[in-house]
Amino acid sequence: MSAVICGSLAFDTIMTFEGRFSEQILPDQLHILNVSFLVPALRREFGGCAGNIAYSLRQLGGTPLPMATVGSDGVEYVTRMKTQGINTEFVREVNDTYTAQAMIMTDRDNNQITAFHPGAMMQAHITRIEARSDIRLGMISPDGRDAMQQHAEQFKAAGIPFVFDPGQGLPMFDGKELAHFVELASWVTVNDYEARMLCDRIGLSCAEMSKQVQGLVVTLGEQGCEVWIDGDKTVVPPVQAEAVVDPTGCGDAFRGALLFGLEQGWSLARCAALGNRVGAHKIASRGGQNYALNLAKIDV
């Protein structure tokens, strides 16, 4: 069974700030904010939510179908995915633009500040989702605004259950639009900050929202995650990481595991538990796509 993963393919420029953002940003001076961070460590990685999630799902033995757009500079990325056994039939090249770019700065407490240039991602809606016998599952992750809305409608029309994962794209939508996404989706996954924003905008609690879908997952970082089903909450405990090196892509690694479990027909709590294990493994590696999973070790 294949899973269509709608979202971005991006190049991540990852920088490390050795101090704390909280020590550099004065709360009472935000109206004249003018800060500079010295970042002695810098590297460029393959990233983007669709790419990271597809990488995680493929590592677990799943069959990802990323649906995304790249710019004229994206050939290297597409070639790399092919060598990893990831089907790129739904990845399109858009000329005269760059592949999406994320500039991510992480401080010593693993807080992050990100600047994102969407580039070719803004044309992601040009690829349509159609019903197909081998496609049984989907995910809407952060993408171009039009693409997120149209792909959600297309998943529903094709009878393909999907996970709504708005991520950093959540602020683009008002309460009515977000409520419609929830209405169309089978599952919703957000982190704790996004959960508060989503609940505030649609005017529902997590318990109430979970009654409108098959399940809601709220990730809590090092504290594990919450699984909400029909108004009831289950706390899935965290997994201790062997090393904390780089949080970039941990949420996407979790979501790849979530999709893998859903492909297998697991309970949502079991899917989330695998997500916690994969996320704990990923955080010990730099970048979103540089880890290798030992399936026996993470108990798949």
PDB file of C-alpha atoms in Angstrom:
ATOM      1  CA  MET A   1       0.000   0.000   0.000  1.00  0.00           C
ATOM      2  CA  SER A   2       1.348   3.417  -0.987  1.00  0.00           C
ATOM      3  CA  ALA A   3       0.962   6.680   0.931  1.00  0.00           C
ATOM      4  CA  VAL A   4       0.838  10.000  -0.923  1.00  0.00           C
ATOM      5  CA  ILE A   5       2.676  12.654   1.100  1.00  0.00           C
ATOM      6  CA  CYS A   6       1.787  16.180   0.009  1.00  0.00           C
ATOM      7  CA  GLY A   7       4.231  18.844   1.136  1.00  0.00           C
ATOM      8  CA  SER A   8       7.522  20.541   0.496  1.00  0.00           C
ATOM      9  CA  LEU A   9      10.881  19.406  -0.772  1.00  0.00           C
ATOM     10  CA  ALA A  10      13.409  21.935   0.432  1.00  0.00           C
ATOM     11  CA  PHE A  11      17.065  22.587   0.983  1.00  0.00           C
ATOM     12  CA  ASP A  12      17.746  23.322   4.654  1.00  0.00           C
ATOM     13  CA  THR A  13      20.536  25.655   5.682  1.00  0.00           C
ATOM     14  CA  ILE A  14      21.054  24.742   9.324  1.00  0.00           C
ATOM     15  CA  MET A  15      22.933  27.018  11.704  1.00  0.00           C
ATOM     16  CA  THR A  16      23.909  26.517  15.337  1.00  0.00           C
ATOM     17  CA  PHE A  17      23.837  29.404  17.800  1.00  0.00           C
ATOM     18  CA  GLU A  18      25.811  28.458  20.891  1.00  0.00           C
ATOM     19  CA  GLY A  19      23.895  30.770  23.232  1.00  0.00           C
ATOM     20  CA  ARG A  20      20.211  31.110  24.102  1.00  0.00           C
ATOM     21  CA  PHE A  21      17.739  33.164  22.095  1.00  0.00           C
ATOM     22  CA  SER A  22      16.092  34.219  25.356  1.00  0.00           C
ATOM     23  CA  GLU A  23      19.307  35.932  26.416  1.00  0.00           C
ATOM     24  CA  GLN A  24      19.543  37.933  23.185  1.00  0.00           C
ATOM     25  CA  ILE A  25      15.928  39.000  22.705  1.00  0.00           C
ATOM     26  CA  LEU A  26      14.629  41.570  25.197  1.00  0.00           C
ATOM     27  CA  PRO A  27      10.855  41.170  25.672  1.00  0.00           C
ATOM     28  CA  ASP A  28      10.316  44.874  26.334  1.00  0.00           C
ATOM     29  CA  GLN A  29      12.185  45.851  23.147  1.00  0.00           C
ATOM     30  CA  LEU A  30      10.363  43.702  20.606  1.00  0.00           C
ATOM     31  CA  HIS A  31       8.961  46.798  18.884  1.00  0.00           C
ATOM     32  CA  ILE A  32      12.514  47.755  17.843  1.00  0.00           C
ATOM     33  CA  LEU A  33      13.898  44.245  17.422  1.00  0.00           C
ATOM     34  CA  ASN A  34      17.363  44.270  15.874  1.00  0.00           C
ATOM     35  CA  VAL A  35      19.433  41.203  16.723  1.00  0.00           C
ATOM     36  CA  SER A  36      22.352  39.336  15.229  1.00  0.00           C
ATOM     37  CA  PHE A  37      23.422  35.787  16.081  1.00  0.00           C
ATOM     38  CA  LEU A  38      26.927  34.429  15.590  1.00  0.00           C
ATOM     39  CA  VAL A  39      26.581  30.943  14.068  1.00  0.00           C
ATOM     40  CA  PRO A  40      29.984  29.215  13.840  1.00  0.00           C
ATOM     41  CA  ALA A  41      28.425  25.962  12.549  1.00  0.00           C
ATOM     42  CA  LEU A  42      26.548  25.922   9.232  1.00  0.00           C
ATOM     43  CA  ARG A  43      25.604  23.137   6.829  1.00  0.00           C
ATOM     44  CA  ARG A  44      23.192  22.480   3.958  1.00  0.00           C
ATOM     45  CA  GLU A  45      20.880  19.472   4.096  1.00  0.00           C
ATOM     46  CA  PHE A  46      18.042  17.872   2.155  1.00  0.00           C
ATOM     47  CA  GLY A  47      14.780  18.693   3.895  1.00  0.00           C
ATOM     48  CA  GLY A  48      11.195  19.812   3.524  1.00  0.00           C
ATOM     49  CA  CYS A  49       8.306  18.057   5.244  1.00  0.00           C
ATOM     50  CA  ALA A  50       7.357  15.763   2.349  1.00  0.00           C
ATOM     51  CA  GLY A  51      10.976  14.764   1.822  1.00  0.00           C
ATOM     52  CA  ASN A  52      11.644  14.118   5.514  1.00  0.00           C
ATOM     53  CA  ILE A  53       8.422  12.167   6.034  1.00  0.00           C
ATOM     54  CA  ALA A  54       9.025  10.090   2.898  1.00  0.00           C
ATOM     55  CA  TYR A  55      12.569   9.339   4.104  1.00  0.00           C
ATOM     56  CA  SER A  56      11.278   8.145   7.485  1.00  0.00           C
ATOM     57  CA  LEU A  57       8.525   6.014   5.966  1.00  0.00           C
ATOM     58  CA  ARG A  58      10.937   4.442   3.476  1.00  0.00           C
ATOM     59  CA  GLN A  59      13.457   3.694   6.265  1.00  0.00           C
ATOM     60  CA  LEU A  60      10.712   1.742   8.009  1.00  0.00           C
ATOM     61  CA  GLY A  61       9.931  -0.271   4.893  1.00  0.00           C
ATOM     62  CA  GLY A  62       6.879   1.695   3.769  1.00  0.00           C
ATOM     63  CA  THR A  63       6.034   2.921   0.279  1.00  0.00           C
ATOM     64  CA  PRO A  64       5.992   6.728   0.168  1.00  0.00           C
ATOM     65  CA  LEU A  65       4.794   8.723  -2.820  1.00  0.00           C
ATOM     66  CA  PRO A  66       5.885  12.329  -2.189  1.00  0.00           C
ATOM     67  CA  MET A  67       3.790  14.873  -4.099  1.00  0.00           C
ATOM     68  CA  ALA A  68       5.813  18.063  -4.375  1.00  0.00           C
ATOM     69  CA  THR A  69       7.467  20.565  -6.698  1.00  0.00           C
ATOM     70  CA  VAL A  70      11.125  21.485  -7.061  1.00  0.00           C
ATOM     71  CA  GLY A  71      12.814  24.296  -8.912  1.00  0.00           C
ATOM     72  CA  SER A  72      15.469  24.152 -11.603  1.00  0.00           C
ATOM     73  CA  ASP A  73      18.037  23.469  -8.853  1.00  0.00           C
ATOM     74  CA  GLY A  74      16.185  20.361  -7.600  1.00  0.00           C
ATOM     75  CA  VAL A  75      17.679  17.651  -9.855  1.00  0.00           C
ATOM     76  CA  GLU A  76      20.127  16.533  -7.168  1.00  0.00           C
ATOM     77  CA  TYR A  77      17.304  16.102  -4.654  1.00  0.00           C
ATOM     78  CA  VAL A  78      15.136  14.040  -7.021  1.00  0.00           C
ATOM     79  CA  THR A  79      18.077  11.850  -7.983  1.00  0.00           C
ATOM     80  CA  ARG A  80      18.870  11.206  -4.323  1.00  0.00           C
ATOM     81  CA  MET A  81      15.304  10.104  -3.595  1.00  0.00           C
ATOM     82  CA  LYS A  82      15.389   7.680  -6.501  1.00  0.00           C
ATOM     83  CA  THR A  83      18.593   6.085  -5.211  1.00  0.00           C
ATOM     84  CA  GLN A  84      16.817   5.558  -1.864  1.00  0.00           C
ATOM     85  CA  GLY A  85      14.011   3.673  -3.572  1.00  0.00           C
ATOM     86  CA  ILE A  86      11.472   6.499  -3.239  1.00  0.00           C
ATOM     87  CA  ASN A  87       9.053   6.799  -6.155  1.00  0.00           C
ATOM     88  CA  THR A  88       9.198  10.360  -7.561  1.00  0.00           C
ATOM     89  CA  GLU A  89       6.400  10.128 -10.137  1.00  0.00           C
ATOM     90  CA  PHE A  90       4.492  12.924  -8.346  1.00  0.00           C
ATOM     91  CA  VAL A  91       7.504  15.254  -8.051  1.00  0.00           C
ATOM     92  CA  ARG A  92       7.426  17.998 -10.677  1.00  0.00           C
ATOM     93  CA  GLU A  93      10.089  20.496 -11.721  1.00  0.00           C
ATOM     94  CA  VAL A  94       9.053  24.135 -12.088  1.00  0.00           C
ATOM     95  CA  ASN A  95      11.403  26.171 -14.251  1.00  0.00           C
ATOM     96  CA  ASP A  96      12.496  29.739 -13.494  1.00  0.00           C
ATOM     97  CA  THR A  97      12.274  29.328  -9.743  1.00  0.00           C
ATOM     98  CA  TYR A  98      14.263  27.857  -6.874  1.00  0.00           C
ATOM     99  CA  THR A  99      13.432  24.802  -4.840  1.00  0.00           C
ATOM    100  CA  ALA A 100      12.033  25.825  -1.443  1.00  0.00           C
ATOM    101  CA  GLN A 101      14.724  26.935   1.018  1.00  0.00           C
ATOM    102  CA  ALA A 102      14.630  26.876   4.822  1.00  0.00           C
ATOM    103  CA  MET A 103      17.127  28.759   6.977  1.00  0.00           C
ATOM    104  CA  ILE A 104      17.014  27.173  10.428  1.00  0.00           C
ATOM    105  CA  MET A 105      18.861  28.455  13.488  1.00  0.00           C
ATOM    106  CA  THR A 106      18.997  26.323  16.658  1.00  0.00           C
ATOM    107  CA  ASP A 107      20.139  27.539  20.063  1.00  0.00           C
ATOM    108  CA  ARG A 108      21.667  25.538  22.901  1.00  0.00           C
ATOM    109  CA  ASP A 109      18.216  24.696  24.309  1.00  0.00           C
ATOM    110  CA  ASN A 110      17.096  23.318  20.914  1.00  0.00           C
ATOM    111  CA  ASN A 111      14.787  26.276  20.314  1.00  0.00           C
ATOM    112  CA  GLN A 112      14.602  27.148  16.626  1.00  0.00           C
ATOM    113  CA  ILE A 113      14.062  30.236  14.469  1.00  0.00           C
ATOM    114  CA  THR A 114      13.262  29.471  10.824  1.00  0.00           C
ATOM    115  CA  ALA A 115      13.000  31.633   7.707  1.00  0.00           C
ATOM    116  CA  PHE A 116      11.363  29.887   4.751  1.00  0.00           C
ATOM    117  CA  HIS A 117      11.357  30.786   1.056  1.00  0.00           C
ATOM    118  CA  PRO A 118       8.622  28.721  -0.666  1.00  0.00           C
ATOM    119  CA  GLY A 119       9.900  28.981  -4.240  1.00  0.00           C
ATOM    120  CA  ALA A 120       8.559  26.146  -6.408  1.00  0.00           C
ATOM    121  CA  MET A 121       6.346  24.967  -3.556  1.00  0.00           C
ATOM    122  CA  MET A 122       3.837  27.677  -4.464  1.00  0.00           C
ATOM    123  CA  GLN A 123       3.049  25.700  -7.640  1.00  0.00           C
ATOM    124  CA  ALA A 124       2.408  22.415  -5.808  1.00  0.00           C
ATOM    125  CA  HIS A 125      -1.297  22.529  -6.669  1.00  0.00           C
ATOM    126  CA  ILE A 126      -0.548  21.744 -10.340  1.00  0.00           C
ATOM    127  CA  THR A 127      -0.449  18.017  -9.486  1.00  0.00           C
ATOM    128  CA  ARG A 128      -3.823  16.430  -8.765  1.00  0.00           C
ATOM    129  CA  ILE A 129      -4.700  13.463  -6.573  1.00  0.00           C
ATOM    130  CA  GLU A 130      -6.742  10.795  -8.295  1.00  0.00           C
ATOM    131  CA  ALA A 131      -8.138   7.514  -7.012  1.00  0.00           C
ATOM    132  CA  ARG A 132      -5.760   4.619  -7.655  1.00  0.00           C
ATOM    133  CA  SER A 133      -5.861   1.030  -6.436  1.00  0.00           C
ATOM    134  CA  ASP A 134      -2.395   1.102  -4.843  1.00  0.00           C
ATOM    135  CA  ILE A 135      -2.950   4.377  -2.950  1.00  0.00           C
ATOM    136  CA  ARG A 136      -4.760   3.790   0.325  1.00  0.00           C
ATOM    137  CA  LEU A 137      -3.451   6.591   2.553  1.00  0.00           C
ATOM    138  CA  GLY A 138      -2.395  10.231   2.369  1.00  0.00           C
ATOM    139  CA  MET A 139      -0.995  13.131   4.329  1.00  0.00           C
ATOM    140  CA  ILE A 140      -1.367  16.888   3.969  1.00  0.00           C
ATOM    141  CA  SER A 141       1.777  18.462   5.413  1.00  0.00           C
ATOM    142  CA  PRO A 142       2.879  22.131   5.101  1.00  0.00           C
ATOM    143  CA  ASP A 143       2.755  23.152   1.438  1.00  0.00           C
ATOM    144  CA  GLY A 144       1.489  25.960  -0.761  1.00  0.00           C
ATOM    145  CA  ARG A 145      -1.851  27.313   0.460  1.00  0.00           C
ATOM    146  CA  ASP A 146      -3.752  26.342  -2.700  1.00  0.00           C
ATOM    147  CA  ALA A 147      -2.142  22.904  -2.755  1.00  0.00           C
ATOM    148  CA  MET A 148      -3.118  22.121   0.830  1.00  0.00           C
ATOM    149  CA  GLN A 149      -6.737  23.083   0.232  1.00  0.00           C
ATOM    150  CA  GLN A 150      -7.110  21.408  -3.157  1.00  0.00           C
ATOM    151  CA  HIS A 151      -5.292  18.210  -2.196  1.00  0.00           C
ATOM    152  CA  ALA A 152      -7.459  17.802   0.910  1.00  0.00           C
ATOM    153  CA  GLU A 153     -10.577  18.051  -1.245  1.00  0.00           C
ATOM    154  CA  GLN A 154      -9.080  15.646  -3.795  1.00  0.00           C
ATOM    155  CA  PHE A 155      -8.189  13.061  -1.133  1.00  0.00           C
ATOM    156  CA  LYS A 156     -11.777  13.184   0.107  1.00  0.00           C
ATOM    157  CA  ALA A 157     -13.248  12.930  -3.395  1.00  0.00           C
ATOM    158  CA  ALA A 158     -10.985   9.964  -4.191  1.00  0.00           C
ATOM    159  CA  GLY A 159     -12.001   8.175  -0.989  1.00  0.00           C
ATOM    160  CA  ILE A 160      -8.422   8.192   0.341  1.00  0.00           C
ATOM    161  CA  PRO A 161      -8.221   8.671   4.141  1.00  0.00           C
ATOM    162  CA  PHE A 162      -5.562  11.209   5.070  1.00  0.00           C
ATOM    163  CA  VAL A 163      -3.697  12.770   7.966  1.00  0.00           C
ATOM    164  CA  PHE A 164      -3.962  16.547   8.296  1.00  0.00           C
ATOM    165  CA  ASP A 165      -0.580  17.836   9.499  1.00  0.00           C
ATOM    166  CA  PRO A 166      -0.699  21.632   9.114  1.00  0.00           C
ATOM    167  CA  GLY A 167       2.598  22.356  10.900  1.00  0.00           C
ATOM    168  CA  GLN A 168       4.103  25.726  10.067  1.00  0.00           C
ATOM    169  CA  GLY A 169       1.383  26.228   7.455  1.00  0.00           C
ATOM    170  CA  LEU A 170      -1.331  26.498  10.087  1.00  0.00           C
ATOM    171  CA  PRO A 171      -1.217  30.339  10.409  1.00  0.00           C
ATOM    172  CA  MET A 172      -2.155  30.686   6.716  1.00  0.00           C
ATOM    173  CA  PHE A 173      -5.720  29.592   7.415  1.00  0.00           C
ATOM    174  CA  ASP A 174      -8.585  31.087   9.394  1.00  0.00           C
ATOM    175  CA  GLY A 175     -10.858  29.156  11.716  1.00  0.00           C
ATOM    176  CA  LYS A 176     -13.442  28.285   9.069  1.00  0.00           C
ATOM    177  CA  GLU A 177     -10.798  26.924   6.704  1.00  0.00           C
ATOM    178  CA  LEU A 178      -9.103  24.880   9.433  1.00  0.00           C
ATOM    179  CA  ALA A 179     -12.429  23.468  10.570  1.00  0.00           C
ATOM    180  CA  HIS A 180     -13.046  22.316   6.995  1.00  0.00           C
ATOM    181  CA  PHE A 181      -9.664  20.553   6.898  1.00  0.00           C
ATOM    182  CA  VAL A 182     -10.621  18.706  10.087  1.00  0.00           C
ATOM    183  CA  GLU A 183     -13.994  17.812   8.573  1.00  0.00           C
ATOM    184  CA  LEU A 184     -12.272  16.271   5.519  1.00  0.00           C
ATOM    185  CA  ALA A 185      -9.459  14.502   7.375  1.00  0.00           C
ATOM    186  CA  SER A 186      -9.393  11.085   9.015  1.00  0.00           C
ATOM    187  CA  TRP A 187      -6.626  11.984  11.481  1.00  0.00           C
ATOM    188  CA  VAL A 188      -4.975  15.195  12.709  1.00  0.00           C
ATOM    189  CA  THR A 189      -1.442  15.537  14.050  1.00  0.00           C
ATOM    190  CA  VAL A 190       0.080  18.686  15.532  1.00  0.00           C
ATOM    191  CA  ASN A 191       2.650  19.633  18.147  1.00  0.00           C
ATOM    192  CA  ASP A 192       1.536  21.166  21.435  1.00  0.00           C
ATOM    193  CA  TYR A 193       1.948  24.773  20.248  1.00  0.00           C
ATOM    194  CA  GLU A 194       0.069  24.082  17.014  1.00  0.00           C
ATOM    195  CA  ALA A 195      -2.644  22.275  18.986  1.00  0.00           C
ATOM    196  CA  ARG A 196      -3.310  25.406  21.038  1.00  0.00           C
ATOM    197  CA  MET A 197      -3.460  27.557  17.905  1.00  0.00           C
ATOM    198  CA  LEU A 198      -5.702  25.093  16.062  1.00  0.00           C
ATOM    199  CA  CYS A 199      -8.086  24.744  18.993  1.00  0.00           C
ATOM    200  CA  ASP A 200      -8.235  28.506  19.431  1.00  0.00           C
ATOM    201  CA  ARG A 201      -8.998  29.170  15.766  1.00  0.00           C
ATOM    202  CA  ILE A 202     -11.687  26.543  15.300  1.00  0.00           C
ATOM    203  CA  GLY A 203     -13.177  27.022  18.767  1.00  0.00           C
ATOM    204  CA  LEU A 204     -12.903  23.386  19.875  1.00  0.00           C
ATOM    205  CA  SER A 205     -10.907  21.615  22.561  1.00  0.00           C
ATOM    206  CA  CYS A 206      -8.696  18.633  21.713  1.00  0.00           C
ATOM    207  CA  ALA A 207     -11.340  16.343  23.182  1.00  0.00           C
ATOM    208  CA  GLU A 208     -14.071  17.905  21.041  1.00  0.00           C
ATOM    209  CA  MET A 209     -11.938  17.888  17.891  1.00  0.00           C
ATOM    210  CA  SER A 210     -11.065  14.227  18.362  1.00  0.00           C
ATOM    211  CA  LYS A 211     -14.765  13.366  18.118  1.00  0.00           C
ATOM    212  CA  GLN A 212     -14.809  14.696  14.543  1.00  0.00           C
ATOM    213  CA  VAL A 213     -11.961  12.483  13.284  1.00  0.00           C
ATOM    214  CA  GLN A 214     -10.678   8.954  13.858  1.00  0.00           C
ATOM    215  CA  GLY A 215      -7.927  10.317  16.056  1.00  0.00           C
ATOM    216  CA  LEU A 216      -5.866  13.362  17.065  1.00  0.00           C
ATOM    217  CA  VAL A 217      -2.167  13.152  17.946  1.00  0.00           C
ATOM    218  CA  VAL A 218      -0.449  15.972  19.841  1.00  0.00           C
ATOM    219  CA  THR A 219       3.330  15.626  20.071  1.00  0.00           C
ATOM    220  CA  LEU A 220       5.019  16.983  23.190  1.00  0.00           C
ATOM    221  CA  GLY A 221       8.714  16.739  22.283  1.00  0.00           C
ATOM    222  CA  GLU A 222      10.740  15.126  25.040  1.00  0.00           C
ATOM    223  CA  GLN A 223       7.537  14.514  27.026  1.00  0.00           C
ATOM    224  CA  GLY A 224       6.103  12.036  24.500  1.00  0.00           C
ATOM    225  CA  CYS A 225       2.688  12.637  22.965  1.00  0.00           C
ATOM    226  CA  GLU A 226      -1.051  12.569  23.517  1.00  0.00           C
ATOM    227  CA  VAL A 227      -3.436  10.432  21.518  1.00  0.00           C
ATOM    228  CA  TRP A 228      -7.056  11.616  21.560  1.00  0.00           C
ATOM    229  CA  ILE A 229      -9.829   9.298  20.343  1.00  0.00           C
ATOM    230  CA  ASP A 230     -13.517  10.132  20.702  1.00  0.00           C
ATOM    231  CA  GLY A 231     -12.795  12.603  23.499  1.00  0.00           C
ATOM    232  CA  ASP A 232     -10.515  10.327  25.538  1.00  0.00           C
ATOM    233  CA  LYS A 233      -6.803  11.037  25.977  1.00  0.00           C
ATOM    234  CA  THR A 234      -4.001   8.484  26.175  1.00  0.00           C
ATOM    235  CA  VAL A 235      -0.501   9.695  27.045  1.00  0.00           C
ATOM    236  CA  VAL A 236       2.167   7.798  25.110  1.00  0.00           C
ATOM    237  CA  PRO A 237       5.408   8.047  27.115  1.00  0.00           C
ATOM    238  CA  PRO A 238       8.619   9.466  25.625  1.00  0.00           C
ATOM    239  CA  VAL A 239      11.701   7.508  24.626  1.00  0.00           C
ATOM    240  CA  GLN A 240      15.052   8.593  26.024  1.00  0.00           C
ATOM    241  CA  ALA A 241      17.397   9.632  23.220  1.00  0.00           C
ATOM    242  CA  GLU A 242      20.938   8.321  23.328  1.00  0.00           C
ATOM    243  CA  ALA A 243      22.154  11.782  22.333  1.00  0.00           C
ATOM    244  CA  VAL A 244      20.511  15.127  21.612  1.00  0.00           C
ATOM    245  CA  VAL A 245      22.290  16.544  18.573  1.00  0.00           C
ATOM    246  CA  ASP A 246      19.747  18.230  16.282  1.00  0.00           C
ATOM    247  CA  PRO A 247      15.921  18.423  16.556  1.00  0.00           C
ATOM    248  CA  THR A 248      15.507  19.359  12.873  1.00  0.00           C
ATOM    249  CA  GLY A 249      13.148  16.878  11.245  1.00  0.00           C
ATOM    250  CA  CYS A 250      12.167  15.015  14.421  1.00  0.00           C
ATOM    251  CA  GLY A 251       8.492  15.814  13.924  1.00  0.00           C
ATOM    252  CA  ASP A 252       8.669  14.593  10.333  1.00  0.00           C
ATOM    253  CA  ALA A 253      10.402  11.373  11.435  1.00  0.00           C
ATOM    254  CA  PHE A 254       7.511  10.859  13.871  1.00  0.00           C
ATOM    255  CA  ARG A 255       4.973  11.408  11.102  1.00  0.00           C
ATOM    256  CA  GLY A 256       6.656   8.903   8.806  1.00  0.00           C
ATOM    257  CA  ALA A 257       6.325   6.343  11.586  1.00  0.00           C
ATOM    258  CA  LEU A 258       2.699   7.344  12.110  1.00  0.00           C
ATOM    259  CA  LEU A 259       1.966   6.669   8.441  1.00  0.00           C
ATOM    260  CA  PHE A 260       3.795   3.339   8.602  1.00  0.00           C
ATOM    261  CA  GLY A 261       1.683   2.201  11.542  1.00  0.00           C
ATOM    262  CA  LEU A 262      -1.523   3.320   9.864  1.00  0.00           C
ATOM    263  CA  GLU A 263      -0.483   1.355   6.763  1.00  0.00           C
ATOM    264  CA  GLN A 264      -0.186  -1.723   8.977  1.00  0.00           C
ATOM    265  CA  GLY A 265      -3.604  -1.175  10.554  1.00  0.00           C
ATOM    266  CA  TRP A 266      -2.164  -0.545  14.036  1.00  0.00           C
ATOM    267  CA  SER A 267      -3.946   1.336  16.800  1.00  0.00           C
ATOM    268  CA  LEU A 268      -3.163   5.038  16.878  1.00  0.00           C
ATOM    269  CA  ALA A 269      -1.387   4.683  20.247  1.00  0.00           C
ATOM    270  CA  ARG A 270       0.904   2.002  18.812  1.00  0.00           C
ATOM    271  CA  CYS A 271       1.634   4.221  15.796  1.00  0.00           C
ATOM    272  CA  ALA A 272       2.517   7.094  18.128  1.00  0.00           C
ATOM    273  CA  ALA A 273       4.765   4.882  20.244  1.00  0.00           C
ATOM    274  CA  LEU A 274       6.752   3.954  17.144  1.00  0.00           C
ATOM    275  CA  GLY A 275       6.880   7.652  16.258  1.00  0.00           C
ATOM    276  CA  ASN A 276       8.424   8.405  19.642  1.00  0.00           C
ATOM    277  CA  ARG A 277      11.079   5.735  19.097  1.00  0.00           C
ATOM    278  CA  VAL A 278      11.949   6.950  15.601  1.00  0.00           C
ATOM    279  CA  GLY A 279      12.027  10.597  16.720  1.00  0.00           C
ATOM    280  CA  ALA A 280      14.369   9.737  19.602  1.00  0.00           C
ATOM    281  CA  HIS A 281      16.663   7.974  17.150  1.00  0.00           C
ATOM    282  CA  LYS A 282      16.576  10.838  14.641  1.00  0.00           C
ATOM    283  CA  ILE A 283      17.508  13.543  17.173  1.00  0.00           C
ATOM    284  CA  ALA A 284      20.923  11.901  17.599  1.00  0.00           C
ATOM    285  CA  SER A 285      21.782  12.766  13.957  1.00  0.00           C
ATOM    286  CA  ARG A 286      22.232  16.098  12.225  1.00  0.00           C
ATOM    287  CA  GLY A 287      19.752  17.062   9.522  1.00  0.00           C
ATOM    288  CA  GLY A 288      16.395  15.552   8.667  1.00  0.00           C
ATOM    289  CA  GLN A 289      17.580  12.703   6.435  1.00  0.00           C
ATOM    290  CA  ASN A 290      20.926  11.414   7.687  1.00  0.00           C
ATOM    291  CA  TYR A 291      19.864   8.705  10.134  1.00  0.00           C
ATOM    292  CA  ALA A 292      19.629   4.978   9.466  1.00  0.00           C
ATOM    293  CA  LEU A 293      17.084   2.910  11.353  1.00  0.00           C
ATOM    294  CA  ASN A 294      17.831  -0.503  12.815  1.00  0.00           C
ATOM    295  CA  LEU A 295      14.346  -1.998  12.588  1.00  0.00           C
ATOM    296  CA  ALA A 296      15.066  -4.658  15.181  1.00  0.00           C
ATOM    297  CA  LYS A 297      16.412  -2.086  17.620  1.00  0.00           C
ATOM    298  CA  ILE A 298      13.380   0.166  17.394  1.00  0.00           C
ATOM    299  CA  ASP A 299      11.055  -2.855  17.559  1.00  0.00           C
ATOM    300  CA  VAL A 300       9.022  -2.458  14.370  1.00  0.00           C
TER     301      VAL A 300
END
